[in-house]
């Protein structure tokens, strides 16, 4: 206590000077419009800068929540998009109702094997079942292979075992997408006859003739093709829209009419 | 009350009244308004308390601000030079700073010149910085400070010589 008092006494001139300066500046601020505006402007600038800084920090810590909100919002938009697509294709409302969307986070992913598998954090308890289609906002990801109570594994599009029905968006020529296990950016579009016209940059989408994906979900665009095949089909490279190395959230498509169709086929 | 105190009060009052009635209305070429009251703080004896000097500076600045409607510009410039005066004095006079009349006699002319100039220039710079309070007008701030410092210095120097001779 004594040292504090001594320190105050030692610096009394500075303290008095600072106090009187404050009084003076207060007088300037309250009485002079020039100083009021200038100090107010500086104050606003300073407060703006500090607010931005604190806002950055808050945003960083709230990213997870924001991400979740955005996923939910995207989910709703996806549902609206599908409803619109089906409405424009004059399909029965039953088809629409039979499809629902779910979201999940990827917890395990690989792209460097020939049979890549993705694991998500939702399983049977989250409404996930086998053979559901998995997509992102960019396009097709894969198909649910197996499910446990809380997790599910997906056969990635980058899996040599997977074959997805696809069409050329412009010409509606039907083909199928497979992966040759070489490049994680490119897949192959097979079964497109040489009689079809195509060009580099054409979009490839799902064909709708499968249990997993409705028609029109993007897959990729043609990056290269070879029309010198003797078998009568193009050899087409498709650059996928999804970047499989940085996937984090996915949507799972449910087709509740699968069982009914399968029963019909078995009969 | 000692004779010295009465003399000091008379000196202070005379300078302050002169500033308020004469020099504040000088306004030569719309630029020059000499701050002759600075002589009070220049000739203030070091043997007196520095804290008292800061309060004296505050009161003087306040009176001039009220008269000139400058809202605190004079006050801040004055309390700043009062606060810095001890350092300026030591910087200008060195070991001779302890002499009772170092500011007017018994010291080298160059030391006294630098002491006067430092106080006047610092005061002018602070005062005009606050008056214009805009970085874009920095040229004008320096121009006004320079012109007013020169005129103030001449008047204060002449007055101090007169006091010294008497």
PDB file of C-alpha atoms in Angstrom, chain A:
ATOM      1  CA  UNK A   1       0.000   0.000   0.000  1.00  0.00           C
ATOM      2  CA  UNK A   2       2.816   2.324   0.939  1.00  0.00           C
ATOM      3  CA  UNK A   3       4.560   1.620  -2.371  1.00  0.00           C
ATOM      4  CA  UNK A   4       1.357   2.416  -4.274  1.00  0.00           C
ATOM      5  CA  UNK A   5       1.009   5.726  -2.472  1.00  0.00           C
ATOM      6  CA  UNK A   6       4.686   6.470  -3.103  1.00  0.00           C
ATOM      7  CA  UNK A   7       4.253   5.648  -6.764  1.00  0.00           C
ATOM      8  CA  UNK A   8       1.221   7.946  -7.024  1.00  0.00           C
ATOM      9  CA  UNK A   9       3.089  10.766  -5.274  1.00  0.00           C
ATOM     10  CA  UNK A  10       6.115  10.255  -7.493  1.00  0.00           C
ATOM     11  CA  UNK A  11       3.996  10.457 -10.639  1.00  0.00           C
ATOM     12  CA  UNK A  12       1.518  13.036  -9.370  1.00  0.00           C
ATOM     13  CA  UNK A  13       2.395  15.520 -12.119  1.00  0.00           C
ATOM     14  CA  UNK A  14       1.707  12.955 -14.804  1.00  0.00           C
ATOM     15  CA  UNK A  15      -1.586  11.967 -13.147  1.00  0.00           C
ATOM     16  CA  UNK A  16      -2.663  15.600 -12.796  1.00  0.00           C
ATOM     17  CA  UNK A  17      -1.623  16.305 -16.390  1.00  0.00           C
ATOM     18  CA  UNK A  18      -3.560  13.281 -17.678  1.00  0.00           C
ATOM     19  CA  UNK A  19      -6.657  14.226 -15.661  1.00  0.00           C
ATOM     20  CA  UNK A  20      -6.621  17.836 -16.815  1.00  0.00           C
ATOM     21  CA  UNK A  21      -6.046  16.678 -20.417  1.00  0.00           C
ATOM     22  CA  UNK A  22      -9.092  14.455 -20.174  1.00  0.00           C
ATOM     23  CA  UNK A  23     -11.166  17.350 -18.866  1.00  0.00           C
ATOM     24  CA  UNK A  24      -9.915  19.510 -21.728  1.00  0.00           C
ATOM     25  CA  UNK A  25     -10.656  16.907 -24.378  1.00  0.00           C
ATOM     26  CA  UNK A  26     -14.084  16.349 -22.888  1.00  0.00           C
ATOM     27  CA  UNK A  27     -14.702  20.069 -23.202  1.00  0.00           C
ATOM     28  CA  UNK A  28     -13.495  19.980 -26.812  1.00  0.00           C
ATOM     29  CA  UNK A  29     -15.635  16.947 -27.596  1.00  0.00           C
ATOM     30  CA  UNK A  30     -18.819  18.327 -26.068  1.00  0.00           C
ATOM     31  CA  UNK A  31     -18.535  21.949 -27.157  1.00  0.00           C
ATOM     32  CA  UNK A  32     -16.801  21.969 -30.532  1.00  0.00           C
ATOM     33  CA  UNK A  33     -18.633  20.414 -33.460  1.00  0.00           C
ATOM     34  CA  UNK A  34     -15.362  20.049 -35.416  1.00  0.00           C
ATOM     35  CA  UNK A  35     -13.766  18.011 -32.649  1.00  0.00           C
ATOM     36  CA  UNK A  36     -16.994  16.166 -31.938  1.00  0.00           C
ATOM     37  CA  UNK A  37     -17.194  15.022 -35.562  1.00  0.00           C
ATOM     38  CA  UNK A  38     -13.500  14.192 -35.833  1.00  0.00           C
ATOM     39  CA  UNK A  39     -13.348  12.301 -32.538  1.00  0.00           C
ATOM     40  CA  UNK A  40     -16.684  10.649 -33.310  1.00  0.00           C
ATOM     41  CA  UNK A  41     -15.388   9.575 -36.724  1.00  0.00           C
ATOM     42  CA  UNK A  42     -12.204   8.173 -35.191  1.00  0.00           C
ATOM     43  CA  UNK A  43     -14.271   6.431 -32.540  1.00  0.00           C
ATOM     44  CA  UNK A  44     -16.550   4.913 -35.148  1.00  0.00           C
ATOM     45  CA  UNK A  45     -13.565   3.759 -37.203  1.00  0.00           C
ATOM     46  CA  UNK A  46     -11.875   2.241 -34.162  1.00  0.00           C
ATOM     47  CA  UNK A  47     -15.046   0.605 -32.944  1.00  0.00           C
ATOM     48  CA  UNK A  48     -15.703  -0.715 -36.458  1.00  0.00           C
ATOM     49  CA  UNK A  49     -12.241  -2.254 -36.654  1.00  0.00           C
ATOM     50  CA  UNK A  50     -12.464  -3.861 -33.214  1.00  0.00           C
ATOM     51  CA  UNK A  51     -15.975  -5.097 -33.969  1.00  0.00           C
ATOM     52  CA  UNK A  52     -14.763  -6.713 -37.179  1.00  0.00           C
ATOM     53  CA  UNK A  53     -11.920  -8.358 -35.300  1.00  0.00           C
ATOM     54  CA  UNK A  54     -14.188  -9.706 -32.562  1.00  0.00           C
ATOM     55  CA  UNK A  55     -16.710 -10.714 -35.205  1.00  0.00           C
ATOM     56  CA  UNK A  56     -13.990 -12.726 -36.985  1.00  0.00           C
ATOM     57  CA  UNK A  57     -13.162 -14.508 -33.747  1.00  0.00           C
ATOM     58  CA  UNK A  58     -16.828 -15.188 -32.978  1.00  0.00           C
ATOM     59  CA  UNK A  59     -17.433 -16.390 -36.529  1.00  0.00           C
ATOM     60  CA  UNK A  60     -14.533 -18.785 -36.251  1.00  0.00           C
ATOM     61  CA  UNK A  61     -15.891 -20.326 -33.072  1.00  0.00           C
ATOM     62  CA  UNK A  62     -19.416 -20.450 -34.483  1.00  0.00           C
ATOM     63  CA  UNK A  63     -18.375 -22.096 -37.750  1.00  0.00           C
ATOM     64  CA  UNK A  64     -19.542 -25.542 -36.711  1.00  0.00           C
ATOM     65  CA  UNK A  65     -23.022 -24.280 -35.809  1.00  0.00           C
ATOM     66  CA  UNK A  66     -23.204 -22.163 -38.951  1.00  0.00           C
ATOM     67  CA  UNK A  67     -22.144 -25.147 -41.017  1.00  0.00           C
ATOM     68  CA  UNK A  68     -24.902 -27.247 -39.515  1.00  0.00           C
ATOM     69  CA  UNK A  69     -27.461 -24.520 -40.203  1.00  0.00           C
ATOM     70  CA  UNK A  70     -26.276 -24.284 -43.809  1.00  0.00           C
ATOM     71  CA  UNK A  71     -26.504 -28.046 -44.241  1.00  0.00           C
ATOM     72  CA  UNK A  72     -30.088 -27.995 -42.967  1.00  0.00           C
ATOM     73  CA  UNK A  73     -30.870 -25.110 -45.274  1.00  0.00           C
ATOM     74  CA  UNK A  74     -29.284 -26.906 -48.231  1.00  0.00           C
ATOM     75  CA  UNK A  75     -31.322 -29.947 -47.403  1.00  0.00           C
ATOM     76  CA  UNK A  76     -34.535 -27.956 -47.617  1.00  0.00           C
ATOM     77  CA  UNK A  77     -33.401 -26.395 -50.899  1.00  0.00           C
ATOM     78  CA  UNK A  78     -32.528 -29.804 -52.324  1.00  0.00           C
ATOM     79  CA  UNK A  79     -36.006 -31.019 -51.463  1.00  0.00           C
ATOM     80  CA  UNK A  80     -37.510 -28.011 -53.221  1.00  0.00           C
ATOM     81  CA  UNK A  81     -35.233 -28.635 -56.212  1.00  0.00           C
ATOM     82  CA  UNK A  82     -36.353 -32.250 -56.508  1.00  0.00           C
ATOM     83  CA  UNK A  83     -39.971 -31.243 -56.156  1.00  0.00           C
ATOM     84  CA  UNK A  84     -39.486 -28.718 -58.953  1.00  0.00           C
ATOM     85  CA  UNK A  85     -37.701 -31.249 -61.191  1.00  0.00           C
ATOM     86  CA  UNK A  86     -40.431 -33.805 -60.737  1.00  0.00           C
ATOM     87  CA  UNK A  87     -43.155 -31.255 -61.248  1.00  0.00           C
ATOM     88  CA  UNK A  88     -41.595 -30.135 -64.525  1.00  0.00           C
ATOM     89  CA  UNK A  89     -41.253 -33.736 -65.653  1.00  0.00           C
ATOM     90  CA  UNK A  90     -44.965 -34.268 -64.915  1.00  0.00           C
ATOM     91  CA  UNK A  91     -44.281 -37.226 -62.693  1.00  0.00           C
ATOM     92  CA  UNK A  92     -46.814 -38.335 -60.206  1.00  0.00           C
ATOM     93  CA  UNK A  93     -46.616 -36.828 -56.784  1.00  0.00           C
ATOM     94  CA  UNK A  94     -46.170 -40.341 -55.443  1.00  0.00           C
ATOM     95  CA  UNK A  95     -42.667 -40.435 -56.939  1.00  0.00           C
ATOM     96  CA  UNK A  96     -41.829 -37.254 -55.114  1.00  0.00           C
ATOM     97  CA  UNK A  97     -43.161 -38.439 -51.820  1.00  0.00           C
ATOM     98  CA  UNK A  98     -41.227 -41.635 -52.136  1.00  0.00           C
ATOM     99  CA  UNK A  99     -37.974 -39.673 -52.053  1.00  0.00           C
ATOM    100  CA  UNK A 100     -36.573 -38.026 -48.982  1.00  0.00           C
ATOM    101  CA  UNK A 101     -33.224 -36.536 -48.090  1.00  0.00           C
ATOM    102  CA  UNK A 102     -30.989 -36.965 -45.118  1.00  0.00           C
ATOM    103  CA  UNK A 103     -27.635 -35.437 -44.219  1.00  0.00           C
ATOM    104  CA  UNK A 104     -24.465 -36.922 -42.742  1.00  0.00           C
ATOM    105  CA  UNK A 105     -20.871 -36.004 -42.047  1.00  0.00           C
ATOM    106  CA  UNK A 106     -18.025 -37.975 -43.523  1.00  0.00           C
ATOM    107  CA  UNK A 107     -15.712 -39.414 -40.908  1.00  0.00           C
ATOM    108  CA  UNK A 108     -13.520 -41.598 -43.106  1.00  0.00           C
ATOM    109  CA  UNK A 109     -12.646 -41.237 -46.756  1.00  0.00           C
ATOM    110  CA  UNK A 110     -10.059 -42.595 -49.166  1.00  0.00           C
ATOM    111  CA  UNK A 111      -9.247 -41.930 -52.806  1.00  0.00           C
ATOM    112  CA  UNK A 112      -5.953 -43.758 -53.265  1.00  0.00           C
ATOM    113  CA  UNK A 113      -7.234 -47.334 -53.492  1.00  0.00           C
ATOM    114  CA  UNK A 114      -9.003 -49.144 -56.286  1.00  0.00           C
ATOM    115  CA  UNK A 115     -12.007 -49.892 -54.067  1.00  0.00           C
ATOM    116  CA  UNK A 116     -12.495 -46.700 -52.091  1.00  0.00           C
ATOM    117  CA  UNK A 117     -14.959 -46.662 -49.229  1.00  0.00           C
ATOM    118  CA  UNK A 118     -16.410 -43.665 -47.378  1.00  0.00           C
ATOM    119  CA  UNK A 119     -17.773 -43.895 -43.821  1.00  0.00           C
ATOM    120  CA  UNK A 120     -20.437 -41.494 -42.513  1.00  0.00           C
ATOM    121  CA  UNK A 121     -21.616 -40.720 -38.986  1.00  0.00           C
ATOM    122  CA  UNK A 122     -25.201 -41.864 -39.407  1.00  0.00           C
ATOM    123  CA  UNK A 123     -26.609 -45.369 -39.425  1.00  0.00           C
ATOM    124  CA  UNK A 124     -29.881 -47.168 -38.931  1.00  0.00           C
ATOM    125  CA  UNK A 125     -30.771 -44.918 -35.986  1.00  0.00           C
ATOM    126  CA  UNK A 126     -30.362 -41.901 -38.271  1.00  0.00           C
ATOM    127  CA  UNK A 127     -32.680 -43.329 -40.889  1.00  0.00           C
ATOM    128  CA  UNK A 128     -29.974 -44.706 -43.179  1.00  0.00           C
ATOM    129  CA  UNK A 129     -30.443 -48.012 -44.951  1.00  0.00           C
ATOM    130  CA  UNK A 130     -28.479 -50.050 -47.460  1.00  0.00           C
ATOM    131  CA  UNK A 131     -28.513 -49.166 -51.142  1.00  0.00           C
ATOM    132  CA  UNK A 132     -29.402 -45.518 -50.693  1.00  0.00           C
ATOM    133  CA  UNK A 133     -27.838 -43.056 -53.103  1.00  0.00           C
ATOM    134  CA  UNK A 134     -25.338 -40.537 -51.708  1.00  0.00           C
ATOM    135  CA  UNK A 135     -24.783 -37.122 -53.283  1.00  0.00           C
ATOM    136  CA  UNK A 136     -23.438 -33.674 -52.518  1.00  0.00           C
ATOM    137  CA  UNK A 137     -24.518 -30.327 -53.913  1.00  0.00           C
ATOM    138  CA  UNK A 138     -21.920 -30.927 -56.671  1.00  0.00           C
ATOM    139  CA  UNK A 139     -23.054 -34.376 -57.694  1.00  0.00           C
ATOM    140  CA  UNK A 140     -22.989 -38.132 -57.135  1.00  0.00           C
ATOM    141  CA  UNK A 141     -20.769 -39.571 -54.380  1.00  0.00           C
ATOM    142  CA  UNK A 142     -21.741 -43.247 -54.177  1.00  0.00           C
ATOM    143  CA  UNK A 143     -24.152 -45.792 -52.729  1.00  0.00           C
ATOM    144  CA  UNK A 144     -24.638 -46.988 -49.149  1.00  0.00           C
ATOM    145  CA  UNK A 145     -23.031 -50.393 -48.880  1.00  0.00           C
ATOM    146  CA  UNK A 146     -23.628 -51.444 -45.307  1.00  0.00           C
ATOM    147  CA  UNK A 147     -25.042 -49.872 -42.152  1.00  0.00           C
ATOM    148  CA  UNK A 148     -24.618 -50.312 -38.422  1.00  0.00           C
ATOM    149  CA  UNK A 149     -26.627 -48.598 -35.706  1.00  0.00           C
ATOM    150  CA  UNK A 150     -24.668 -45.328 -35.898  1.00  0.00           C
ATOM    151  CA  UNK A 151     -22.482 -45.563 -38.992  1.00  0.00           C
ATOM    152  CA  UNK A 152     -22.733 -46.448 -42.631  1.00  0.00           C
ATOM    153  CA  UNK A 153     -20.196 -47.223 -45.351  1.00  0.00           C
ATOM    154  CA  UNK A 154     -20.502 -45.916 -48.886  1.00  0.00           C
ATOM    155  CA  UNK A 155     -19.147 -47.424 -52.064  1.00  0.00           C
ATOM    156  CA  UNK A 156     -17.548 -44.379 -53.549  1.00  0.00           C
ATOM    157  CA  UNK A 157     -17.842 -43.459 -57.194  1.00  0.00           C
ATOM    158  CA  UNK A 158     -14.079 -43.986 -57.060  1.00  0.00           C
ATOM    159  CA  UNK A 159     -14.582 -47.705 -56.583  1.00  0.00           C
ATOM    160  CA  UNK A 160     -13.982 -50.064 -59.490  1.00  0.00           C
ATOM    161  CA  UNK A 161     -16.955 -52.190 -58.378  1.00  0.00           C
ATOM    162  CA  UNK A 162     -19.523 -49.410 -58.780  1.00  0.00           C
ATOM    163  CA  UNK A 163     -21.429 -48.823 -61.967  1.00  0.00           C
ATOM    164  CA  UNK A 164     -23.885 -45.924 -62.164  1.00  0.00           C
ATOM    165  CA  UNK A 165     -26.461 -45.400 -64.847  1.00  0.00           C
ATOM    166  CA  UNK A 166     -25.813 -42.080 -66.632  1.00  0.00           C
ATOM    167  CA  UNK A 167     -26.920 -40.036 -69.605  1.00  0.00           C
ATOM    168  CA  UNK A 168     -25.525 -37.164 -71.598  1.00  0.00           C
ATOM    169  CA  UNK A 169     -27.558 -34.202 -70.517  1.00  0.00           C
ATOM    170  CA  UNK A 170     -27.768 -32.665 -74.004  1.00  0.00           C
ATOM    171  CA  UNK A 171     -28.610 -35.748 -76.051  1.00  0.00           C
ATOM    172  CA  UNK A 172     -30.095 -38.089 -73.400  1.00  0.00           C
ATOM    173  CA  UNK A 173     -27.916 -40.915 -74.694  1.00  0.00           C
ATOM    174  CA  UNK A 174     -27.774 -43.617 -72.038  1.00  0.00           C
ATOM    175  CA  UNK A 175     -24.496 -45.007 -70.749  1.00  0.00           C
ATOM    176  CA  UNK A 176     -22.864 -46.043 -67.522  1.00  0.00           C
ATOM    177  CA  UNK A 177     -20.198 -44.562 -65.312  1.00  0.00           C
ATOM    178  CA  UNK A 178     -17.331 -46.664 -63.968  1.00  0.00           C
ATOM    179  CA  UNK A 179     -13.924 -45.895 -62.520  1.00  0.00           C
ATOM    180  CA  UNK A 180     -10.749 -47.363 -63.901  1.00  0.00           C
ATOM    181  CA  UNK A 181      -8.847 -46.884 -60.645  1.00  0.00           C
ATOM    182  CA  UNK A 182      -6.290 -44.483 -62.097  1.00  0.00           C
ATOM    183  CA  UNK A 183      -7.200 -40.851 -61.592  1.00  0.00           C
ATOM    184  CA  UNK A 184      -9.446 -39.625 -58.771  1.00  0.00           C
ATOM    185  CA  UNK A 185     -10.591 -36.705 -60.928  1.00  0.00           C
ATOM    186  CA  UNK A 186     -11.752 -38.789 -63.899  1.00  0.00           C
ATOM    187  CA  UNK A 187     -14.223 -41.603 -64.416  1.00  0.00           C
ATOM    188  CA  UNK A 188     -15.211 -43.423 -67.611  1.00  0.00           C
ATOM    189  CA  UNK A 189     -18.504 -43.074 -69.440  1.00  0.00           C
ATOM    190  CA  UNK A 190     -19.185 -46.351 -71.236  1.00  0.00           C
ATOM    191  CA  UNK A 191     -21.703 -47.675 -73.722  1.00  0.00           C
ATOM    192  CA  UNK A 192     -22.137 -44.440 -75.677  1.00  0.00           C
ATOM    193  CA  UNK A 193     -22.408 -45.471 -79.354  1.00  0.00           C
ATOM    194  CA  UNK A 194     -20.300 -43.725 -81.975  1.00  0.00           C
ATOM    195  CA  UNK A 195     -23.498 -42.615 -83.667  1.00  0.00           C
ATOM    196  CA  UNK A 196     -24.138 -40.189 -80.822  1.00  0.00           C
ATOM    197  CA  UNK A 197     -22.857 -36.665 -81.125  1.00  0.00           C
ATOM    198  CA  UNK A 198     -20.912 -35.288 -78.207  1.00  0.00           C
ATOM    199  CA  UNK A 199     -18.287 -32.690 -77.489  1.00  0.00           C
ATOM    200  CA  UNK A 200     -15.821 -31.889 -74.742  1.00  0.00           C
ATOM    201  CA  UNK A 201     -17.541 -30.082 -71.880  1.00  0.00           C
ATOM    202  CA  UNK A 202     -20.872 -31.898 -72.238  1.00  0.00           C
ATOM    203  CA  UNK A 203     -22.462 -32.601 -68.874  1.00  0.00           C
ATOM    204  CA  UNK A 204     -23.107 -36.142 -67.703  1.00  0.00           C
ATOM    205  CA  UNK A 205     -25.952 -36.717 -65.243  1.00  0.00           C
ATOM    206  CA  UNK A 206     -27.596 -39.728 -63.649  1.00  0.00           C
ATOM    207  CA  UNK A 207     -30.021 -41.524 -65.947  1.00  0.00           C
ATOM    208  CA  UNK A 208     -32.704 -42.376 -63.397  1.00  0.00           C
ATOM    209  CA  UNK A 209     -32.800 -46.035 -64.468  1.00  0.00           C
ATOM    210  CA  UNK A 210     -31.491 -47.408 -61.197  1.00  0.00           C
ATOM    211  CA  UNK A 211     -32.641 -48.061 -57.662  1.00  0.00           C
ATOM    212  CA  UNK A 212     -30.302 -45.449 -56.252  1.00  0.00           C
ATOM    213  CA  UNK A 213     -30.483 -42.092 -58.029  1.00  0.00           C
ATOM    214  CA  UNK A 214     -33.272 -40.117 -59.652  1.00  0.00           C
ATOM    215  CA  UNK A 215     -32.696 -38.659 -63.083  1.00  0.00           C
ATOM    216  CA  UNK A 216     -30.635 -35.501 -63.489  1.00  0.00           C
ATOM    217  CA  UNK A 217     -28.124 -35.524 -60.647  1.00  0.00           C
ATOM    218  CA  UNK A 218     -24.810 -34.153 -61.987  1.00  0.00           C
ATOM    219  CA  UNK A 219     -21.808 -36.441 -62.230  1.00  0.00           C
ATOM    220  CA  UNK A 220     -19.225 -34.569 -64.291  1.00  0.00           C
ATOM    221  CA  UNK A 221     -18.339 -33.181 -67.694  1.00  0.00           C
ATOM    222  CA  UNK A 222     -16.601 -34.778 -70.654  1.00  0.00           C
ATOM    223  CA  UNK A 223     -12.912 -33.947 -70.515  1.00  0.00           C
ATOM    224  CA  UNK A 224     -11.685 -36.180 -73.335  1.00  0.00           C
ATOM    225  CA  UNK A 225     -13.012 -38.795 -75.749  1.00  0.00           C
ATOM    226  CA  UNK A 226     -11.727 -41.243 -78.338  1.00  0.00           C
ATOM    227  CA  UNK A 227     -13.910 -42.216 -81.322  1.00  0.00           C
ATOM    228  CA  UNK A 228     -11.476 -44.665 -82.925  1.00  0.00           C
ATOM    229  CA  UNK A 229     -12.717 -47.682 -81.024  1.00  0.00           C
ATOM    230  CA  UNK A 230     -13.440 -50.772 -83.095  1.00  0.00           C
ATOM    231  CA  UNK A 231     -16.244 -51.851 -80.796  1.00  0.00           C
ATOM    232  CA  UNK A 232     -18.578 -49.088 -81.924  1.00  0.00           C
ATOM    233  CA  UNK A 233     -18.509 -47.140 -78.656  1.00  0.00           C
ATOM    234  CA  UNK A 234     -16.747 -44.021 -77.551  1.00  0.00           C
ATOM    235  CA  UNK A 235     -13.990 -44.158 -74.967  1.00  0.00           C
ATOM    236  CA  UNK A 236     -14.990 -41.140 -72.861  1.00  0.00           C
ATOM    237  CA  UNK A 237     -13.232 -39.554 -69.868  1.00  0.00           C
ATOM    238  CA  UNK A 238     -15.511 -37.646 -67.520  1.00  0.00           C
ATOM    239  CA  UNK A 239     -14.108 -35.169 -65.036  1.00  0.00           C
ATOM    240  CA  UNK A 240     -16.225 -35.490 -61.899  1.00  0.00           C
ATOM    241  CA  UNK A 241     -17.694 -32.351 -60.340  1.00  0.00           C
ATOM    242  CA  UNK A 242     -17.057 -33.564 -56.810  1.00  0.00           C
ATOM    243  CA  UNK A 243     -13.624 -33.203 -55.298  1.00  0.00           C
ATOM    244  CA  UNK A 244     -13.473 -36.520 -53.487  1.00  0.00           C
ATOM    245  CA  UNK A 245     -10.389 -35.509 -51.538  1.00  0.00           C
ATOM    246  CA  UNK A 246     -12.237 -32.770 -49.671  1.00  0.00           C
ATOM    247  CA  UNK A 247     -15.715 -34.146 -49.066  1.00  0.00           C
ATOM    248  CA  UNK A 248     -17.155 -33.346 -45.667  1.00  0.00           C
ATOM    249  CA  UNK A 249     -20.960 -33.423 -45.809  1.00  0.00           C
ATOM    250  CA  UNK A 250     -23.218 -35.560 -47.943  1.00  0.00           C
ATOM    251  CA  UNK A 251     -26.925 -36.000 -48.626  1.00  0.00           C
ATOM    252  CA  UNK A 252     -28.472 -39.444 -48.620  1.00  0.00           C
ATOM    253  CA  UNK A 253     -31.347 -40.110 -50.991  1.00  0.00           C
ATOM    254  CA  UNK A 254     -33.995 -42.549 -49.945  1.00  0.00           C
ATOM    255  CA  UNK A 255     -36.219 -44.331 -52.456  1.00  0.00           C
ATOM    256  CA  UNK A 256     -38.887 -46.049 -50.477  1.00  0.00           C
ATOM    257  CA  UNK A 257     -40.315 -47.689 -53.567  1.00  0.00           C
ATOM    258  CA  UNK A 258     -37.163 -49.783 -54.124  1.00  0.00           C
ATOM    259  CA  UNK A 259     -38.561 -52.819 -52.362  1.00  0.00           C
ATOM    260  CA  UNK A 260     -41.734 -52.680 -54.413  1.00  0.00           C
ATOM    261  CA  UNK A 261     -39.783 -52.520 -57.674  1.00  0.00           C
ATOM    262  CA  UNK A 262     -37.509 -55.353 -56.590  1.00  0.00           C
ATOM    263  CA  UNK A 263     -40.483 -57.514 -55.695  1.00  0.00           C
ATOM    264  CA  UNK A 264     -41.899 -56.840 -59.129  1.00  0.00           C
ATOM    265  CA  UNK A 265     -38.597 -57.836 -60.774  1.00  0.00           C
ATOM    266  CA  UNK A 266     -38.301 -61.019 -58.700  1.00  0.00           C
ATOM    267  CA  UNK A 267     -41.797 -62.057 -59.673  1.00  0.00           C
TER     268      UNK A 267
END
